[in-house]
PDB file of C-alpha atoms in Angstrom:
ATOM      1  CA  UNK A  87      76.451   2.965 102.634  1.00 67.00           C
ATOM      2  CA  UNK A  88      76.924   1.719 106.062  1.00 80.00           C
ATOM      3  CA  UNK A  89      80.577   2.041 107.502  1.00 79.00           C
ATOM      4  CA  UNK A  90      82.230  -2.047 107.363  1.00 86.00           C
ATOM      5  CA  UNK A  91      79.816  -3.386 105.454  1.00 93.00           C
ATOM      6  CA  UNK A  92      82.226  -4.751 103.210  1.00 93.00           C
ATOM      7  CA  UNK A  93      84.192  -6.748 106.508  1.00 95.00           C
ATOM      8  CA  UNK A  94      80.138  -8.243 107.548  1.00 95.00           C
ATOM      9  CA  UNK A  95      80.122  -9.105 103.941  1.00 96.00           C
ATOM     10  CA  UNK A  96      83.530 -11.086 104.232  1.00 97.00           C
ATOM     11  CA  UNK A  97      83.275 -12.593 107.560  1.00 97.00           C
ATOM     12  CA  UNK A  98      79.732 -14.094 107.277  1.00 97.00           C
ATOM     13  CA  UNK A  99      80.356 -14.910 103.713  1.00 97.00           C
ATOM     14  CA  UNK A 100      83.072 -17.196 104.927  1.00 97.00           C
ATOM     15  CA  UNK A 101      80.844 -18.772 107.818  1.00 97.00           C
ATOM     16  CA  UNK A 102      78.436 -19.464 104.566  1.00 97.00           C
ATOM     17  CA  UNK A 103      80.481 -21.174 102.790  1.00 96.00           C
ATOM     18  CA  UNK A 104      81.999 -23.168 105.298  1.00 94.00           C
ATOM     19  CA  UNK A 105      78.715 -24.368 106.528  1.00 94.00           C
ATOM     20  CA  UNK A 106      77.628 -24.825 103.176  1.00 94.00           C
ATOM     21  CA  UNK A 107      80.529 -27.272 102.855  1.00 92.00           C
ATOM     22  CA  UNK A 108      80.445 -29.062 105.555  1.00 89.00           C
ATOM     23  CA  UNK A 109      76.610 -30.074 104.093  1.00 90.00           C
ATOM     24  CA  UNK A 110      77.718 -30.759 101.247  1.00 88.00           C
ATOM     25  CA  UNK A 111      80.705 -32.473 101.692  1.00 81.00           C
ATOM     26  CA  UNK A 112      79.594 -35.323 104.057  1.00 70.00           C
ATOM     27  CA  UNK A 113      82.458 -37.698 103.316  1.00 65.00           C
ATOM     28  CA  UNK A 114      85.666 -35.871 103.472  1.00 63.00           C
ATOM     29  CA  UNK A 115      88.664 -35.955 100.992  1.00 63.00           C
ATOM     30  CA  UNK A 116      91.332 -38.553 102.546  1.00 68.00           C
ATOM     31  CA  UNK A 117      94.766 -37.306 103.457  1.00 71.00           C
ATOM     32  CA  UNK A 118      94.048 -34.025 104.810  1.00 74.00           C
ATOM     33  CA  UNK A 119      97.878 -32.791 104.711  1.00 76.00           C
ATOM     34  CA  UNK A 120      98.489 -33.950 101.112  1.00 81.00           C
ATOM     35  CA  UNK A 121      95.488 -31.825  99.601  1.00 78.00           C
ATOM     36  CA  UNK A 122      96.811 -28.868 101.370  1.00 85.00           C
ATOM     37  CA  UNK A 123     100.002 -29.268  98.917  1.00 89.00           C
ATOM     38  CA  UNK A 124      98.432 -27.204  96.091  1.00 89.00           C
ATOM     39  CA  UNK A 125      97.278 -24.517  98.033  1.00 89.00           C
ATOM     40  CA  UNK A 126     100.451 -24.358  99.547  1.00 91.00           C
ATOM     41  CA  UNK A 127     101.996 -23.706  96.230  1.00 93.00           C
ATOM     42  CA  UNK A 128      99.772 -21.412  95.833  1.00 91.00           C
ATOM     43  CA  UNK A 129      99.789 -18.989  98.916  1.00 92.00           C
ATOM     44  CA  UNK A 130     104.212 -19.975  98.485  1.00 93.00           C
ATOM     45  CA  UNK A 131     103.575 -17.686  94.729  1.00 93.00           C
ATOM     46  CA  UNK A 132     101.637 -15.381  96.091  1.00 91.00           C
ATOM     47  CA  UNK A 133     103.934 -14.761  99.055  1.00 92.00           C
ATOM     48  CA  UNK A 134     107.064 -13.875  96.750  1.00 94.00           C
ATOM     49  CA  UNK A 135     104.394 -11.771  94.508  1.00 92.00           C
ATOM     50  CA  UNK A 136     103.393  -9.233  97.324  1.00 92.00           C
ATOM     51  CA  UNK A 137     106.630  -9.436  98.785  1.00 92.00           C
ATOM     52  CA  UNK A 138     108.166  -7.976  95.897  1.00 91.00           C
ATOM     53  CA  UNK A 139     105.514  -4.910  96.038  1.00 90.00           C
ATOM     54  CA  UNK A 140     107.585  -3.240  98.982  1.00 90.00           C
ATOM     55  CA  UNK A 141     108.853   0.038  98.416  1.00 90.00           C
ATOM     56  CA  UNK A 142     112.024  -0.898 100.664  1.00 90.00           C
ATOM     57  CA  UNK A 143     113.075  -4.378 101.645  1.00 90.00           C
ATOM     58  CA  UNK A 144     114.966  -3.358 104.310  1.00 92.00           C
ATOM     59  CA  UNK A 145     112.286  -1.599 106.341  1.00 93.00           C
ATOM     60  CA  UNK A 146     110.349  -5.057 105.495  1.00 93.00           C
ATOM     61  CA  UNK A 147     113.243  -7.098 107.396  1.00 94.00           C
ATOM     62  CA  UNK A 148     113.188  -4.827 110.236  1.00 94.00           C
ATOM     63  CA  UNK A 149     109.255  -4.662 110.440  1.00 94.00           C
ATOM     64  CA  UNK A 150     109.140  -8.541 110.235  1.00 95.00           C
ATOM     65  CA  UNK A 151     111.794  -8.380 112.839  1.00 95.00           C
ATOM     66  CA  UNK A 152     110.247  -5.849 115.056  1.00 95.00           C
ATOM     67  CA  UNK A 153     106.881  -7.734 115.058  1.00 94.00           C
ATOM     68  CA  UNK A 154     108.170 -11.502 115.228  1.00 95.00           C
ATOM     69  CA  UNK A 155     110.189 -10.014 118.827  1.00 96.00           C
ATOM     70  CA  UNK A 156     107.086  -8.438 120.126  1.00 95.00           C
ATOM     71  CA  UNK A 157     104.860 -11.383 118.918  1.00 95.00           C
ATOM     72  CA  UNK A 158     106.623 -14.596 120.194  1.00 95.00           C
ATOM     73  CA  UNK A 159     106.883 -12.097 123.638  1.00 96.00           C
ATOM     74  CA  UNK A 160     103.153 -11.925 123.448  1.00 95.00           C
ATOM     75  CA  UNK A 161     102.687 -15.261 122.051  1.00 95.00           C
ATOM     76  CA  UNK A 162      99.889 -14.483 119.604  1.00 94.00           C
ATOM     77  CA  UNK A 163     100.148 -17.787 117.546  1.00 94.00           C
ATOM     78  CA  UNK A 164      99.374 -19.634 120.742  1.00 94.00           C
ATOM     79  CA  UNK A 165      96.190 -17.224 121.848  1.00 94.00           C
ATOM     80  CA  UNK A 166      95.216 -18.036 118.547  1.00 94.00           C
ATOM     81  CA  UNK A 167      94.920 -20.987 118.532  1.00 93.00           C
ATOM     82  CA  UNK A 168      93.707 -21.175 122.336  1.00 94.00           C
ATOM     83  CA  UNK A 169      90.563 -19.430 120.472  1.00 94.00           C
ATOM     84  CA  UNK A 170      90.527 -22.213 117.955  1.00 93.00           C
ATOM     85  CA  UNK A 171      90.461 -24.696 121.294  1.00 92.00           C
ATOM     86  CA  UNK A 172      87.743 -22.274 122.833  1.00 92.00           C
ATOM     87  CA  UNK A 173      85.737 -22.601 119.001  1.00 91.00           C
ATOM     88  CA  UNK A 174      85.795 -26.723 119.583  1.00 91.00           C
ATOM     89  CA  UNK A 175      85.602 -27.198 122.368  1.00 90.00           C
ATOM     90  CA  UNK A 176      81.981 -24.804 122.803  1.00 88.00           C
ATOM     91  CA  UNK A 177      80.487 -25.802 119.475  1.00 86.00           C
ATOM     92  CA  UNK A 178      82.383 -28.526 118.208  1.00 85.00           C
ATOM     93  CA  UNK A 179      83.148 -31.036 121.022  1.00 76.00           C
ATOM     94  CA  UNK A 180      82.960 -34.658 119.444  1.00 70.00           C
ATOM     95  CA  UNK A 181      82.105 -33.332 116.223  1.00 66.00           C
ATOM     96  CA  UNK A 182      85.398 -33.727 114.697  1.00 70.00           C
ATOM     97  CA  UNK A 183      89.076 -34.418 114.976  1.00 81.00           C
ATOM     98  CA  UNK A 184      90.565 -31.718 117.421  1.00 86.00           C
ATOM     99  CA  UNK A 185      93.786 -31.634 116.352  1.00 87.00           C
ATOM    100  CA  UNK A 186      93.106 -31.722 112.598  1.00 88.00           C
ATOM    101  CA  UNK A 187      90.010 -28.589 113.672  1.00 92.00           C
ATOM    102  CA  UNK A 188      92.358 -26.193 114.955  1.00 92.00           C
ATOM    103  CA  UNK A 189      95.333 -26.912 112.242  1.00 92.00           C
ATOM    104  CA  UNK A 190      92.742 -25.978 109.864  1.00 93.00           C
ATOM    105  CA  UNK A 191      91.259 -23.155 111.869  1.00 95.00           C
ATOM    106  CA  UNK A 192      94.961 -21.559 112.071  1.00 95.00           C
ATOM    107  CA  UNK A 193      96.272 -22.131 108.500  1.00 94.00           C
ATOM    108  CA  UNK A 194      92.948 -20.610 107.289  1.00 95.00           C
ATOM    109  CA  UNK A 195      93.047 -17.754 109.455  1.00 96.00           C
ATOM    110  CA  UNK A 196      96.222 -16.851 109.224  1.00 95.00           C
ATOM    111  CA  UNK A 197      95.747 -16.997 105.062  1.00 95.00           C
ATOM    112  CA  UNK A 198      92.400 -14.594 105.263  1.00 95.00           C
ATOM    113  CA  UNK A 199      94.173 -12.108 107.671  1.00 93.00           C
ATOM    114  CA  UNK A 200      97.565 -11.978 106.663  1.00 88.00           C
ATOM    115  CA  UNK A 201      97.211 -10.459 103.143  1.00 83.00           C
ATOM    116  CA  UNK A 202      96.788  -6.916 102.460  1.00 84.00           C
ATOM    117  CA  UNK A 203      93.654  -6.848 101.916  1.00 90.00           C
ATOM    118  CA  UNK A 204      92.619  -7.400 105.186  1.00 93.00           C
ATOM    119  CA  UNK A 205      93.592  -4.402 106.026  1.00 90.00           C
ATOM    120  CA  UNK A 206      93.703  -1.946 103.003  1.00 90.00           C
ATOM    121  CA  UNK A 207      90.055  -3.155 102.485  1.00 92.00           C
ATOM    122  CA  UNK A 208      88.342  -2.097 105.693  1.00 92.00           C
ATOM    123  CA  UNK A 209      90.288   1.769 104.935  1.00 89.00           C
ATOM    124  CA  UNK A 210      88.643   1.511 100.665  1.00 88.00           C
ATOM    125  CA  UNK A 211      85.412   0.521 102.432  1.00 89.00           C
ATOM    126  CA  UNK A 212      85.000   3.636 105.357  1.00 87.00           C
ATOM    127  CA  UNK A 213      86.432   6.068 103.790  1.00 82.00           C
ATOM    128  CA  UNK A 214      85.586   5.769  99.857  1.00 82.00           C
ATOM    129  CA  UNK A 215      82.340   3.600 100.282  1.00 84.00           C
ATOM    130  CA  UNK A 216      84.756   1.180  97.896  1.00 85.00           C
ATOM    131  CA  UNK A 217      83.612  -2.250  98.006  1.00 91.00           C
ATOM    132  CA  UNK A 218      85.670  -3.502  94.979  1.00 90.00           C
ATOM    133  CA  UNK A 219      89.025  -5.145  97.343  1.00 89.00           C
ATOM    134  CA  UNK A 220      86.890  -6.493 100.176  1.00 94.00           C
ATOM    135  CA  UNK A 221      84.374  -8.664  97.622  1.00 94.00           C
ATOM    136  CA  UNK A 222      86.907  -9.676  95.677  1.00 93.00           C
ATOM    137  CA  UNK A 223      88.804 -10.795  99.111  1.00 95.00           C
ATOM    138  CA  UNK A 224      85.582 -12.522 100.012  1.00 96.00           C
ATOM    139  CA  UNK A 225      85.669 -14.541  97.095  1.00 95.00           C
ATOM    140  CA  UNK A 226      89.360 -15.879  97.502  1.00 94.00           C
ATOM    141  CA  UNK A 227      88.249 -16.561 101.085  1.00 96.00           C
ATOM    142  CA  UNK A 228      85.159 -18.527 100.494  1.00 96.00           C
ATOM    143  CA  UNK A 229      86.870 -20.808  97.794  1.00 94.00           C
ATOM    144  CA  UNK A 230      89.843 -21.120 100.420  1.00 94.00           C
ATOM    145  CA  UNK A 231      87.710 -22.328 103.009  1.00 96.00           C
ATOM    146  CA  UNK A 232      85.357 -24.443 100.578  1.00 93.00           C
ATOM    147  CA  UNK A 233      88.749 -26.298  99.904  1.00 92.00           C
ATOM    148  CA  UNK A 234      90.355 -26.879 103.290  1.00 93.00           C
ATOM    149  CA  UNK A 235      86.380 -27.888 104.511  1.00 91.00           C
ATOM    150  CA  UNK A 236      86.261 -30.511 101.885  1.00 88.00           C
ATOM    151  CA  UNK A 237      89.352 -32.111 102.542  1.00 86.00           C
ATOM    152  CA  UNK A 238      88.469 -32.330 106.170  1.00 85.00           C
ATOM    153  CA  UNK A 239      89.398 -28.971 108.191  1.00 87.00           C
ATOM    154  CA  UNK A 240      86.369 -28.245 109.923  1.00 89.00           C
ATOM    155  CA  UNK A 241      87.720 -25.664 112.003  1.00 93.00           C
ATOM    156  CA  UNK A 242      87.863 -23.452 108.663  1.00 95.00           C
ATOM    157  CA  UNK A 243      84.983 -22.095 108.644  1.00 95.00           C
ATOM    158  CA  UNK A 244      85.599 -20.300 111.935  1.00 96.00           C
ATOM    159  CA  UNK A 245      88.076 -18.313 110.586  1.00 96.00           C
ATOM    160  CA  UNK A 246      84.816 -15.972 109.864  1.00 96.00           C
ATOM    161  CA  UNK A 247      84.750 -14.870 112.742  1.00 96.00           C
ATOM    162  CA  UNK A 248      88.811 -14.050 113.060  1.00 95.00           C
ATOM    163  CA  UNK A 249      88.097 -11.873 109.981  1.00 96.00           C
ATOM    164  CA  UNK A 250      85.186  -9.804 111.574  1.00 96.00           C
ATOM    165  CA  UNK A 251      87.342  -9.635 115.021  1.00 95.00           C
ATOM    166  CA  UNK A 252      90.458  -8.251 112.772  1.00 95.00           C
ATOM    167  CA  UNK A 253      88.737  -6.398 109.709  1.00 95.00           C
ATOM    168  CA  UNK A 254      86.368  -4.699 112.302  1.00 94.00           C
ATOM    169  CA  UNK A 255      89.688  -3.583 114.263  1.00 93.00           C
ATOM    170  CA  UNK A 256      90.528  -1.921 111.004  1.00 91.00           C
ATOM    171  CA  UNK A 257      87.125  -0.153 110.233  1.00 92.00           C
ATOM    172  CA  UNK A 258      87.382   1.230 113.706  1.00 91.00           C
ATOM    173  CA  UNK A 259      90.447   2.841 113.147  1.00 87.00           C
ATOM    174  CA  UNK A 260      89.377   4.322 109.683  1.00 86.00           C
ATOM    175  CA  UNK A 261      86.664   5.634 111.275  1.00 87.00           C
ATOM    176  CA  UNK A 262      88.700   7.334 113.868  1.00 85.00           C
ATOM    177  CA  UNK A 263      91.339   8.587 111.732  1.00 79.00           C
ATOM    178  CA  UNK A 264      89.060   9.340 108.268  1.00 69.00           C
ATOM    179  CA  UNK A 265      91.967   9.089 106.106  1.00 71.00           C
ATOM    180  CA  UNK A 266      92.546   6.927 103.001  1.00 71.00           C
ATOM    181  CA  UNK A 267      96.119   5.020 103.412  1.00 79.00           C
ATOM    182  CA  UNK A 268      99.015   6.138 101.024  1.00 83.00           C
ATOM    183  CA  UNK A 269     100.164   4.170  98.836  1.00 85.00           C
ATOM    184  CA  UNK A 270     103.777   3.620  99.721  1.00 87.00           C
ATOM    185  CA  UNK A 271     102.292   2.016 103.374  1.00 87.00           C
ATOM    186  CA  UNK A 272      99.848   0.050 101.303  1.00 87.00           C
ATOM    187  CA  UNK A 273     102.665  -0.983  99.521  1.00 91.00           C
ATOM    188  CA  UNK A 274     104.992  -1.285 102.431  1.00 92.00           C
ATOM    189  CA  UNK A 275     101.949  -4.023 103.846  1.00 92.00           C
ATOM    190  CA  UNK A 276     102.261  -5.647 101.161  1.00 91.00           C
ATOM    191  CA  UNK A 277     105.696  -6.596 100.983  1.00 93.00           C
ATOM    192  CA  UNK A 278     105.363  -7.496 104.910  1.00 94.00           C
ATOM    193  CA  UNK A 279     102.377  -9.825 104.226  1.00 93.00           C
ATOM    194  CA  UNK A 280     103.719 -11.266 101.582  1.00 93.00           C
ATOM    195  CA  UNK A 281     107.115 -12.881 103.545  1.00 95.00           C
ATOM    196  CA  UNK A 282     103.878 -13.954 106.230  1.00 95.00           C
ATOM    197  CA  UNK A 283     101.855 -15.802 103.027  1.00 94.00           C
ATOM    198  CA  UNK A 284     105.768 -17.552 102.594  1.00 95.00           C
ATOM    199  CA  UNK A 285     105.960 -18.519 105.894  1.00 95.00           C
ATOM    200  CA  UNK A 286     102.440 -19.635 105.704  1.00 95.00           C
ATOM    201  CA  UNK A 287     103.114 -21.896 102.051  1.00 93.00           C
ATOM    202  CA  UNK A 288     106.267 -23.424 103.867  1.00 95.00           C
ATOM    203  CA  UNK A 289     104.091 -24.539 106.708  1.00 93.00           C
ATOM    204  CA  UNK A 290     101.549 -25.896 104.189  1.00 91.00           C
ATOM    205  CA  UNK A 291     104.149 -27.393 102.584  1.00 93.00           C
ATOM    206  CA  UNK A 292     105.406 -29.077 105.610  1.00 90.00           C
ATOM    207  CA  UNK A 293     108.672 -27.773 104.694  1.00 92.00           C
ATOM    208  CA  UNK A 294     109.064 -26.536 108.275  1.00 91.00           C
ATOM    209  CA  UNK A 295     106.708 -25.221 111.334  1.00 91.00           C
ATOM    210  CA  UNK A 296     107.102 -21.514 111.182  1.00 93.00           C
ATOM    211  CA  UNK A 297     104.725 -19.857 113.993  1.00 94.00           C
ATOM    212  CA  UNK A 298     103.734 -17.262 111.221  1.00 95.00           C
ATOM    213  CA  UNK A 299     101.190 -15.880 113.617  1.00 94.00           C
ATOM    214  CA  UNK A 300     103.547 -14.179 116.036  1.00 95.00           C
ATOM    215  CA  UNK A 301     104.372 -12.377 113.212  1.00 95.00           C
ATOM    216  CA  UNK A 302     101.399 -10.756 112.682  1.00 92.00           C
ATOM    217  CA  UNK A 303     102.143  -7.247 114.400  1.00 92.00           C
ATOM    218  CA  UNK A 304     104.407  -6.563 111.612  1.00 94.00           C
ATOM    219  CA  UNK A 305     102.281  -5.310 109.396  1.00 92.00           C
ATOM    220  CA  UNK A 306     101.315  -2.462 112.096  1.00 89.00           C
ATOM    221  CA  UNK A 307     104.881  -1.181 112.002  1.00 90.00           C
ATOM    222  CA  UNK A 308     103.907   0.936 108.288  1.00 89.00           C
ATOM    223  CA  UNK A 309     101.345   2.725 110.157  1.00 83.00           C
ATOM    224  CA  UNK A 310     103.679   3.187 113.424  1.00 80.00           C
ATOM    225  CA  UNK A 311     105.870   4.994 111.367  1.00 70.00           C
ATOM    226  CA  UNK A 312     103.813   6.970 109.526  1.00 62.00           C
ATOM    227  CA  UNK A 313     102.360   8.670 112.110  1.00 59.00           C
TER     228      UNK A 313
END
């Protein structure tokens, strides 16, 4: 089996069903920011599940802290969503809402990359030829993004090609380092992602603006320490 299959599965899987969407739903959903209650409900649950995964909270407040520093110093949230300008402004220009394009471009990307599974997927998939997390993250993703299309976030579908920029990281470094990960820093990610997924269900929510994506580094600090 070729090495990141399972990542080209995910990413253009997503583009799929995001263009698929955006055929079939011609006449979007009204009130883009209400129908973007449930799923933040949703990823709010699923944030305090994984969260309660990890091993140690305390080394999951100091990763979180460790990554948000570094982050907001690098200012990742904003490159991100610089790309998202880049995405509209090259293939989407007059399509659509710009505003509404890259709010939906962000809140799906930072859903599809923020779990675990973004990265404990790409390391099942190199090193054990193990399919089974990333198509059943594929799935989760291509519903996600068949939801946030309909309602009118064009800019979701894009967040295809954040997953095969970030997955593919991943495979790279599985392939480098040829080792499964253990489960106490799959764990550890876990936990981390999952106060990310809370930040990103109070932002969906519109409970308060969190810039979850600076926060992103944080779940490199497991594999900082274990080496």
């Amino acid at each position: 089996m070729i090495p990141g299959i399972g990542t080209l599965i995910n990413g253009f899987g997503v583009i799929a069903s995001g263009i698929l969407a955006r055929i079939i739903f011609k006449k979007e959903l009204k009130n883009f920011d209400e129908n973007l209650l449930p799923l933040g409900l949703l990823v709010l649950a699923l944030g305090f599940r994984e969260t309660l995964k990890s091993p140690d909270f305390i080394f999951t407040l100091f990763a979180v802290i460790v990554g948000s520093i570094i982050g907001s110093y690098l200012k990742i949230e904003d490159r991100v969503k610089n790309f998202g300008d880049y995405l509209y402004l090259k293939f989407e220009k007059g399509e659509s809402d710009q505003t509404k394009f890259i709010e939906s471009y962000l809140t799906t990307t930072l859903i599809v990359i923020t779990g675990p599974l973004a990265i404990i997927g790409p390391f099942f998939d190199v090193v054990e030829s193990n399919l089974e997390l990333l198509l059943i993250k594929t799935a989760l993703d291509c519903f996600l993004v068949i939801f946030i299309t309909s309602s009118g976030g064009k800019g979701a579908v894009y967040s295809g090609v954040s997953i095969l920029i970030y997955q593919g990281m991943f495979t790279l470094l599985a392939l480098l380092i040829n080792t499964n990960i253990e489960q106490q820093i799959s764990d550890s990610i876990a936990g981390i992602g999952g106060v990310l997924l809370i930040g990103v269900g109070i932002n969906l929510l519109g409970l308060k603006k969190i810039p979850v994506g600076n926060y992103m580094l944080s779940l490199f600090v497991p594999f900082l320490l274990a080496f």
